[in-house]
Amino acid sequence: MQIKRAKNYGFCFGVRRAIELAQNHPNSKTLGPLIHNPEEIQRLKNDYNVDVAQNLLDALDGDTVIIRTHGVTQETLHSLEQSNKNIVNATCPFVTKPQEICANMSNKGYDIVIYGDIHHPEVQGVMSYSVTKTAVVLSSYELCKHRLGQKVAIISQTTRNIEGFLEIVNALVRQHKEVAVFNTICNATFDNQDAADELSKEADVMLVIGGKNSSNTKQLLEICKKNCPDSYLIETEDELEDVWFADKTLCGVTAGASTPNWIIDNVTKKLEKLNLMKGCL
Amino acid sequence: MQIKRAKNYGFCFGVRRAIELAQNHPNSKTLGPLIHNPEEIQRLKNDYNVDVAQNLLDALDGDTVIIRTHGVTQETLHSLEQSNKNIVNATCPFVTKPQEICANMSNKGYDIVIYGDIHHPEVQGVMSYSVTKTAVVLSSYELCKHRLGQKVAIISQTTRNIEGFLEIVNALVRQHKEVAVFNTICNATFDNQDAADELSKEADVMLVIGGKNSSNTKQLLEICKKNCPDSYLIETEDELEDVWFADKTLCGVTAGASTPNWIIDNVTKKLEKLNLMKGCL
C-alpha cells in the first residue's frame, strides 16, 4: 500500500510562526491555549515549560506572556502593555491586518461589517478596534438588525469562505452608496481542503488527522468522504485499525490546521509498520 | 376605456433640470443634442433659440454653451473654461458624482474599474478624470484584459443594472485585497421600468411613448409586452391606430426617459378623443 500526503495539510503559516515564537521563549505563558491541539500544548509544556494562562490574572508581573494567533482585544493588549509583563505577540499577521483595517476605516467614519462569528476570539479582537457602528454577521439576513450609515467597510474573519463573504458584500452594495471591501480571507484553510479533495479522489483509504472537536478537521473529513467513503478521522496513531487497510492500494493522509507534523509523522511511521506486517503475511 | 399613466415615466430629474437650464438661457448652444428626442430639441430651438453645437468649433467666443446631462471630458471642460464662452453646466449631479469619485480615488492611487460602455459620452467623461489604470468593462470576463493593482475602485455608468455591476464586483473581490465599491447607479430608469411592469400587468393595451432608437424606450416596450401582448411603441400621437383600442378597457401609458411631458399630454388628449368617438358609435 502506497502512503501519500496531501499537497497541503496541517499547520498554516501563522500557527507555525506562533509555535516557533513559543519555543524561542521557554518558561512563558500563552494567553489561552496556543492552538486547538492538546498533544502539542503538552509538548510545549514538557519541552519548553510554556504553560497556558486562562486569563491575565493567571500571569504574574515579570512573566512573559504570548498572545496567540487569534489576537486579543485592544483592551487586553493595553492591560498587558500597562502591566509589568513581557509581551510576545504571536498574532497571525493575517489577523493583524483586519485589526488595522478596522481601526483605520472606523477612524475615517466608516461603519464596520465583519463577516464572522461574534463568539470567536479573532472576531472579538478585530471588532474591538472599531469606534463606529459595527455589525458582526454570518449572513446578509442579519444586516437588517443594524442601522448602518451610507459608508461601510467590510472585512472577513480569516477562516470564512468567499461565497458567504460575497453574499454579504452584494447585499451591502445594493443598499449603501460606498462599500469598501477588504478580502481578508486567508487561503490556508482552503488550500488544505483543495488538496484533500484532490488526494481523496485518487486514494482508496483516507486518514484525516486532527482534533475530533476541531471544525476545520471535520470539514476535511466531509470533503474526503464524498470522494472516498473509507475516510477516517483520528487524533493519534493509536486509533489506527488494521482492517481499514486490507486490500487497499493507496492511503491518502491529510491533517487539520492545528495538527503538528510530529503527530502526522507518528501516523505514517505506524502505517509503514502495518505495510511491513502485511508483507510478512 | 380608462387611460392610466404609470407611477413613474418620462424625464428623470437630471433631464428636467437640463431643460430648465436651457429654457433659462435662451440664445445658447448645447454641446451635442441635449436629449435623445428630436421634437424636444426642435421646441427648444423654436421657443428659446437654443441650438445644437456638434463640437466646440461650432460655438463662437461670447456664446453661451450648455454642457448636457452626460457631462464632458476633463479636457473639453478645460478647453471651454479657457475660451471666451459662457458655460452652463447641465451635467446631471448623478454623473458629476462618479466623475468626482473617479478623480478622488485615482488620485489616492486606486486603479479604476467602470462598469459601462466605453463609447458612451458619460463614461468617456468619467474616465477622463482617472490618472491611474482604468478598465471600462461590461462583464467580469473583460477584466482579464487589464492588469490592475491590488487596490481598485469600481463605479458604474448611471443607467446600468445592479446585477451586472455585482457580477464585476464579485470577480474583483475574489482577486483584489481592497475593492472600493461606489454604487453610482441611478434608480430613475428602474423606477420607470418597475412602474411599467406593474401597470402592464393590469392594462389590456399599453402605449410606450419614446424614440424608436432609444434603448431605454425599447426596454420599456419589452417589459410591457411580457405582461400585455398588445403593447405599442409610438413617437407621437400621429401613430395611434383606432383598432388597437377596440374592446379594450384599460390603456396604460408610459414613456422613455427622453420623452417630454407635452408629447405624453398630446397622446392622452388624442386617446380621450378616441374614447369620445367610441362613445358616439
XYZ file of C-alpha atoms in Angstrom:
562
model
C 0.000 0.000 0.000
C 1.340 3.383 -1.011
C 1.164 6.224 1.547
C 0.755 9.720 0.136
C 0.379 13.069 1.904
C -1.872 15.799 0.505
C -0.117 18.686 -1.253
C -1.161 20.991 1.618
C -2.010 19.844 5.134
C -1.663 20.715 8.783
C -0.290 23.920 10.241
C -0.702 27.203 8.446
C 1.991 29.875 8.369
C 0.544 31.729 11.392
C 0.430 28.650 13.629
C 3.958 27.561 12.650
C 5.194 31.060 13.488
C 3.389 31.065 16.872
C 4.899 27.714 17.858
C 8.376 28.879 16.869
C 7.874 32.014 18.982
C 6.777 29.826 21.920
C 9.816 27.569 21.532
C 12.032 30.653 21.412
C 10.511 31.885 24.716
C 10.733 28.997 27.185
C 9.176 29.433 30.664
C 6.498 31.714 29.235
C 2.686 31.625 29.371
C 0.298 31.703 26.423
C -2.902 33.691 26.912
C -5.340 30.824 26.266
C -4.263 27.596 24.531
C -1.913 28.390 21.647
C -3.676 26.000 19.259
C -6.576 23.525 19.406
C -4.342 20.517 19.915
C -3.836 19.162 23.456
C -0.826 16.994 22.463
C 1.065 19.990 21.089
C 0.185 22.096 24.155
C 1.543 19.257 26.338
C 4.744 19.045 24.277
C 5.358 22.794 24.669
C 4.796 22.414 28.425
C 7.103 19.374 28.729
C 9.915 20.521 26.456
C 9.837 24.328 26.879
C 7.856 24.904 30.091
C 5.391 27.012 28.085
C 2.204 26.976 30.137
C -1.360 28.117 29.473
C -2.780 31.148 31.303
C -6.578 31.178 31.055
C -6.666 34.941 31.634
C -4.497 37.918 32.557
C -4.763 37.128 36.285
C -3.019 33.800 35.730
C 0.149 35.642 34.665
C 2.346 37.339 37.241
C 4.396 40.510 36.880
C 7.657 39.686 35.170
C 6.118 36.754 33.294
C 6.493 36.524 29.551
C 3.006 36.358 28.014
C 2.473 35.072 24.481
C -0.532 36.422 22.551
C -1.831 33.600 20.352
C -2.561 33.689 16.582
C -6.200 34.841 17.060
C -5.010 38.098 18.615
C -6.653 39.847 21.559
C -8.908 42.841 22.061
C -7.416 46.308 22.171
C -8.346 46.472 25.885
C -6.460 43.262 26.697
C -3.450 44.499 24.748
C -3.483 47.798 26.693
C -3.788 45.940 30.024
C -0.825 43.775 29.070
C 1.213 46.785 27.971
C 0.474 48.637 31.206
C 1.414 45.669 33.392
C 4.945 44.546 34.144
C 4.795 41.603 31.765
C 6.919 40.895 28.730
C 4.709 40.558 25.690
C 5.433 38.203 22.798
C 2.841 38.956 20.147
C 2.169 35.828 18.089
C -0.964 37.295 16.494
C -1.032 35.981 12.932
C -0.111 38.806 10.508
C -3.250 37.840 8.560
C -5.240 38.751 11.690
C -3.272 41.921 12.486
C -4.275 43.160 9.006
C -8.086 43.162 9.609
C -7.447 44.714 13.045
C -5.567 47.571 11.334
C -8.199 47.929 8.593
C -10.956 48.032 11.204
C -9.184 50.778 13.183
C -8.272 52.776 10.072
C -11.675 52.678 8.337
C -13.612 53.197 11.554
C -11.466 56.229 12.394
C -12.298 57.580 8.933
C -16.002 57.355 9.839
C -16.984 54.168 8.057
C -19.351 51.799 9.835
C -17.858 48.318 10.048
C -19.260 44.968 8.925
C -17.394 41.815 9.935
C -18.324 38.519 8.292
C -17.692 36.077 11.103
C -18.700 34.520 14.397
C -19.107 37.096 17.154
C -18.063 34.473 19.741
C -14.721 33.772 18.060
C -11.702 35.405 19.764
C -10.307 36.577 16.422
C -13.537 38.485 15.661
C -13.707 39.896 19.182
C -10.160 41.157 18.754
C -10.850 42.744 15.354
C -14.133 44.409 16.367
C -12.515 45.948 19.464
C -10.666 48.300 17.092
C -13.874 49.894 15.800
C -15.086 53.249 17.129
C -18.142 53.372 14.838
C -21.205 51.135 14.441
C -20.126 47.533 13.980
C -22.182 44.640 12.648
C -20.839 41.102 13.020
C -22.908 38.864 10.748
C -22.859 35.396 9.249
C -25.424 36.173 6.527
C -26.892 39.213 4.786
C -30.166 38.478 6.568
C -28.618 39.594 9.856
C -27.764 43.027 8.412
C -31.371 44.141 8.944
C -30.696 44.215 12.701
C -28.173 47.023 12.195
C -28.701 50.607 11.115
C -25.513 51.344 9.257
C -24.562 54.600 7.551
C -24.054 55.120 3.809
C -20.298 54.458 4.065
C -19.418 50.978 5.245
C -16.268 48.882 5.251
C -16.471 45.094 5.280
C -13.809 42.645 6.401
C -13.907 38.888 6.943
C -12.846 36.527 9.687
C -9.781 34.896 8.104
C -11.198 31.348 8.025
C -14.530 32.108 6.342
C -15.343 31.196 2.746
C -15.552 33.650 -0.140
C -19.113 32.724 -1.170
C -20.571 33.750 2.187
C -18.478 36.930 2.128
C -19.720 37.895 -1.355
C -23.335 37.283 -0.345
C -22.995 39.998 2.302
C -20.966 42.299 0.014
C -23.735 42.115 -2.598
C -26.425 42.997 -0.087
C -24.362 45.963 1.135
C -23.664 47.278 -2.397
C -27.415 47.275 -3.107
C -28.112 49.362 -0.001
C -25.100 51.614 0.503
C -23.517 54.299 -1.649
C -19.969 53.312 -0.730
C -18.768 49.877 0.344
C -15.051 49.379 0.983
C -14.452 45.663 0.624
C -11.346 44.137 2.191
C -10.873 40.493 1.313
C -9.105 39.342 4.473
C -9.856 35.664 3.924
C -6.766 33.518 4.373
C -6.376 30.784 1.794
C -4.513 28.332 4.054
C -7.701 26.531 5.150
C -8.911 26.280 1.561
C -5.528 25.145 0.257
C -5.731 22.210 2.716
C -9.313 21.492 1.632
C -8.491 21.605 -2.092
C -5.536 19.271 -1.587
C -7.669 16.837 0.491
C -10.308 16.893 -2.236
C -7.729 16.124 -4.905
C -5.986 13.307 -2.995
C -9.201 11.631 -1.800
C -10.291 11.218 -5.447
C -7.185 9.145 -6.037
C -6.930 7.208 -2.736
C -8.981 4.149 -1.683
C -8.496 4.923 2.004
C -8.030 8.384 3.584
C -6.781 9.389 7.019
C -7.666 12.798 8.382
C -5.518 13.576 11.426
C -6.771 16.184 13.863
C -8.870 17.033 16.910
C -12.314 15.414 16.866
C -13.859 18.711 18.016
C -11.922 20.826 15.525
C -14.296 22.274 12.944
C -11.698 22.529 10.193
C -10.676 18.870 10.697
C -14.315 17.771 10.484
C -14.682 19.775 7.254
C -11.685 17.907 5.817
C -13.305 14.575 6.746
C -16.547 15.555 4.993
C -14.680 16.514 1.819
C -12.726 13.232 1.822
C -15.802 11.079 2.484
C -17.509 12.445 -0.625
C -14.728 11.078 -2.820
C -13.522 8.179 -0.696
C -16.100 6.502 1.570
C -13.318 4.789 3.566
C -12.126 8.013 5.227
C -11.289 8.045 8.946
C -10.684 10.835 11.458
C -8.001 10.051 14.051
C -6.255 12.100 16.701
C -3.167 9.891 17.056
C -1.635 6.735 15.571
C -3.100 4.698 18.456
C -6.512 4.761 16.779
C -5.376 3.105 13.543
C -7.124 -0.223 12.842
C -5.565 -2.890 10.603
C -8.880 -3.771 8.936
C -9.115 -0.290 7.380
C -6.174 -1.075 5.111
C -6.959 -4.621 3.948
C -6.843 -4.771 0.118
C -6.101 -1.028 -0.134
C -3.509 0.271 -2.566
C -3.264 3.995 -1.794
C -3.657 5.548 1.666
C -4.034 9.329 1.500
C -3.039 11.422 4.544
C -4.186 14.912 5.435
C -4.338 16.863 8.695
C -6.258 19.715 10.296
C -4.772 23.179 10.704
C -3.912 22.511 14.362
C -2.186 19.161 13.841
C 1.605 19.288 14.373
C 3.912 17.495 11.972
C 5.265 15.136 14.633
C 1.792 13.594 15.097
C 1.483 13.164 11.315
C 4.952 11.590 11.249
C 3.940 9.151 14.016
C 0.895 8.116 11.991
C 2.867 7.480 8.801
C 5.534 5.511 10.737
C 2.793 3.268 12.128
C 1.313 2.895 8.608
C 4.712 1.820 7.290
C 4.901 -0.810 10.075
C 1.440 -2.090 9.064
C 2.679 -2.276 5.491
C 5.683 -4.380 6.584
C 3.381 -6.666 8.607
C 1.106 -7.090 5.566
C 4.183 -8.044 3.545
C 5.035 -10.792 6.090
C 1.605 -12.412 5.939
C -61.731 52.799 -21.867
C -59.815 54.055 -18.883
C -56.454 55.788 -19.515
C -53.852 55.399 -16.786
C -50.266 56.650 -16.594
C -47.545 54.587 -14.929
C -46.484 55.735 -11.451
C -43.111 56.780 -12.901
C -42.479 57.656 -16.531
C -40.586 60.002 -18.810
C -37.954 62.520 -17.823
C -35.664 61.878 -14.905
C -34.550 64.606 -12.524
C -31.326 65.295 -14.464
C -33.070 65.778 -17.811
C -35.778 68.011 -16.321
C -33.034 70.128 -14.740
C -31.095 70.363 -18.036
C -34.176 71.508 -19.961
C -34.980 74.115 -17.334
C -31.385 75.396 -17.573
C -31.729 75.562 -21.367
C -35.001 77.478 -21.106
C -33.362 79.874 -18.638
C -30.535 80.524 -21.130
C -32.177 81.413 -24.449
C -29.947 82.014 -27.500
C -27.429 79.463 -26.215
C -25.888 76.342 -27.738
C -25.889 72.839 -26.291
C -22.742 70.797 -26.829
C -24.372 67.874 -28.649
C -28.139 67.262 -28.569
C -29.466 67.908 -25.045
C -31.602 64.738 -25.037
C -32.436 61.918 -27.460
C -35.702 63.459 -28.574
C -35.791 65.451 -31.840
C -39.198 67.030 -31.079
C -37.948 68.478 -27.801
C -34.729 69.747 -29.444
C -36.885 71.440 -32.091
C -39.114 73.010 -29.415
C -36.089 74.457 -27.599
C -34.825 75.844 -30.926
C -38.222 77.333 -31.860
C -39.221 78.737 -28.469
C -35.844 79.631 -26.919
C -33.411 79.740 -29.847
C -31.334 77.043 -28.105
C -29.328 75.433 -30.890
C -27.146 72.329 -31.074
C -23.370 72.664 -31.493
C -21.855 69.379 -32.671
C -18.443 70.301 -31.230
C -16.501 73.165 -29.647
C -15.725 74.708 -33.048
C -19.440 75.251 -33.669
C -19.569 77.689 -30.738
C -18.144 81.190 -31.097
C -16.458 83.318 -28.442
C -19.097 85.004 -26.343
C -21.593 82.194 -26.948
C -23.285 80.525 -24.012
C -22.538 76.819 -24.163
C -24.663 74.294 -22.272
C -22.971 71.044 -21.175
C -25.580 68.285 -21.365
C -26.550 65.769 -18.655
C -23.923 63.184 -19.738
C -21.122 65.595 -18.863
C -17.929 66.066 -20.875
C -14.320 65.010 -20.563
C -11.979 66.972 -18.327
C -10.128 68.145 -21.478
C -13.302 69.509 -23.069
C -14.206 71.273 -19.829
C -10.739 72.872 -19.664
C -10.984 73.967 -23.315
C -14.354 75.540 -22.599
C -13.069 77.251 -19.473
C -10.054 78.671 -21.317
C -12.156 80.014 -24.189
C -14.270 83.127 -24.070
C -17.524 81.225 -23.778
C -20.080 81.305 -21.007
C -20.544 77.830 -19.599
C -23.840 76.490 -18.281
C -23.086 73.108 -16.774
C -26.173 70.890 -17.011
C -24.214 67.729 -16.161
C -26.564 65.594 -14.080
C -25.448 65.642 -10.412
C -25.658 61.843 -10.529
C -22.957 61.957 -13.232
C -20.832 64.618 -11.516
C -20.619 62.234 -8.536
C -18.844 59.346 -10.381
C -16.562 61.948 -12.031
C -15.565 63.185 -8.559
C -15.168 59.641 -7.193
C -13.004 58.700 -10.176
C -10.727 61.719 -9.666
C -10.546 61.260 -5.894
C -9.853 57.505 -5.824
C -7.467 57.634 -8.759
C -5.509 60.437 -7.089
C -5.292 58.220 -3.999
C -3.619 55.559 -6.146
C -6.517 53.209 -6.763
C -6.883 51.685 -10.218
C -10.342 52.376 -11.634
C -12.967 49.999 -12.988
C -16.006 51.475 -14.717
C -18.975 49.224 -15.458
C -20.276 50.738 -18.659
C -19.988 51.300 -22.388
C -16.675 52.875 -23.364
C -18.363 54.578 -26.342
C -20.938 56.363 -24.180
C -20.213 60.078 -23.576
C -20.995 59.740 -19.854
C -18.343 57.017 -19.467
C -15.833 58.959 -21.555
C -16.379 61.946 -19.281
C -15.982 59.917 -16.089
C -12.873 58.013 -17.210
C -11.145 61.239 -18.241
C -10.794 62.018 -14.518
C -8.604 58.968 -13.863
C -4.815 59.285 -13.624
C -4.277 55.565 -12.872
C -5.017 52.382 -14.816
C -8.646 52.359 -15.911
C -10.699 49.410 -17.113
C -14.086 50.040 -18.730
C -15.918 46.722 -18.850
C -19.387 45.320 -19.454
C -18.656 41.937 -17.854
C -16.122 40.386 -15.469
C -14.751 38.422 -18.420
C -13.280 41.628 -19.844
C -11.270 42.256 -16.656
C -8.663 39.719 -17.799
C -7.537 42.227 -20.444
C -6.395 44.611 -17.702
C -3.572 44.301 -15.195
C -4.938 46.145 -12.223
C -3.220 46.696 -8.880
C -4.339 45.290 -5.505
C -6.336 48.440 -4.692
C -9.196 49.120 -7.088
C -12.248 51.352 -7.036
C -15.323 50.477 -9.074
C -18.060 52.826 -10.236
C -20.962 52.303 -12.618
C -22.404 54.142 -15.569
C -25.594 55.584 -14.059
C -28.016 53.691 -16.332
C -26.605 50.180 -15.850
C -28.317 47.473 -13.801
C -27.220 46.281 -10.368
C -26.905 42.591 -11.344
C -24.242 43.295 -13.955
C -22.466 45.615 -11.522
C -22.394 42.970 -8.770
C -21.059 40.353 -11.187
C -17.976 42.516 -11.713
C -17.704 43.477 -8.028
C -17.658 39.783 -7.084
C -14.899 38.982 -9.558
C -12.840 41.909 -8.241
C -13.288 40.936 -4.563
C -12.017 37.424 -5.363
C -8.862 38.835 -6.961
C -8.026 42.037 -5.109
C -7.222 42.780 -1.482
C -9.176 46.034 -1.437
C -12.151 46.935 -3.597
C -13.852 50.273 -3.012
C -17.355 49.885 -4.421
C -19.346 53.000 -5.306
C -22.901 52.244 -6.320
C -23.453 55.128 -8.729
C -26.416 53.519 -10.441
C -29.322 55.945 -10.768
C -32.688 54.424 -9.969
C -34.714 56.666 -12.299
C -34.518 54.216 -15.220
C -35.503 51.312 -12.981
C -38.311 53.240 -11.309
C -39.802 53.764 -14.788
C -39.300 50.074 -15.617
C -40.861 48.864 -12.360
C -43.858 51.142 -12.857
C -44.282 49.948 -16.489
C -44.098 46.352 -15.300
C -46.767 46.982 -12.664
C -49.157 48.861 -14.947
C -48.811 46.471 -17.903
C -49.980 43.597 -15.663
C -53.218 45.486 -15.132
C -53.771 47.004 -18.596
C -55.125 45.257 -21.716
C -53.368 47.721 -24.035
C -50.110 49.593 -23.331
C -48.578 52.604 -25.052
C -44.862 53.239 -24.710
C -44.030 56.757 -25.897
C -40.447 57.466 -26.925
C -37.788 57.454 -29.607
C -37.737 54.251 -31.670
C -33.935 54.208 -31.447
C -33.850 54.960 -27.705
C -32.558 51.926 -25.829
C -34.400 52.699 -22.617
C -37.705 53.106 -24.510
C -37.195 49.746 -26.214
C -36.508 48.156 -22.823
C -39.824 49.557 -21.563
C -41.611 48.031 -24.575
C -40.077 44.616 -23.890
C -41.157 44.731 -20.244
C -44.708 45.724 -21.201
C -45.016 43.058 -23.922
C -44.255 40.305 -21.424
C -47.318 41.235 -19.386
C -49.512 42.766 -22.071
C -49.050 41.458 -25.652
C -50.936 44.473 -27.065
C -48.141 46.938 -26.287
C -47.147 49.572 -28.863
C -44.167 51.903 -29.194
C -45.031 55.337 -30.651
C -43.083 58.563 -31.026
C -46.096 60.882 -31.299
C -49.892 60.787 -31.191
C -49.993 60.652 -35.021
C -49.099 56.959 -34.915
C -52.101 55.904 -32.824
C -54.413 53.428 -34.596
C -58.082 53.055 -33.630
C -58.037 49.264 -33.981
C -55.582 48.929 -31.094
C -58.266 50.076 -28.661
C -61.335 48.136 -29.846
C -62.838 46.230 -26.889
C -60.106 47.440 -24.523
C -60.968 48.609 -21.019
C -57.653 49.920 -19.633
C -54.964 51.686 -21.691
C -51.698 52.041 -19.768
C -49.298 54.836 -20.725
C -45.586 55.032 -20.072
C -42.740 56.976 -21.677
C -38.984 56.750 -22.158
C -36.552 58.888 -20.172
C -36.179 61.365 -23.077
C -39.878 61.881 -23.727
C -41.157 65.315 -22.707
C -44.467 65.656 -20.896
C -46.053 67.710 -23.691
C -45.747 64.747 -26.091
C -47.324 62.461 -23.494
C -50.100 65.009 -22.980
C -50.740 65.105 -26.730
C -51.073 61.311 -26.788
C -53.543 61.191 -23.906
C -55.599 64.028 -25.445
C -55.860 62.016 -28.665
C -56.799 58.917 -26.658
C -59.579 60.841 -24.941
C -60.865 61.905 -28.358
C -60.879 58.266 -29.468
C -62.831 57.441 -26.317
C -65.425 60.090 -27.174
C -65.689 58.760 -30.733
C -66.167 55.220 -29.391
C -68.966 56.566 -27.182
C -70.702 58.039 -30.278
C -70.660 54.752 -32.205
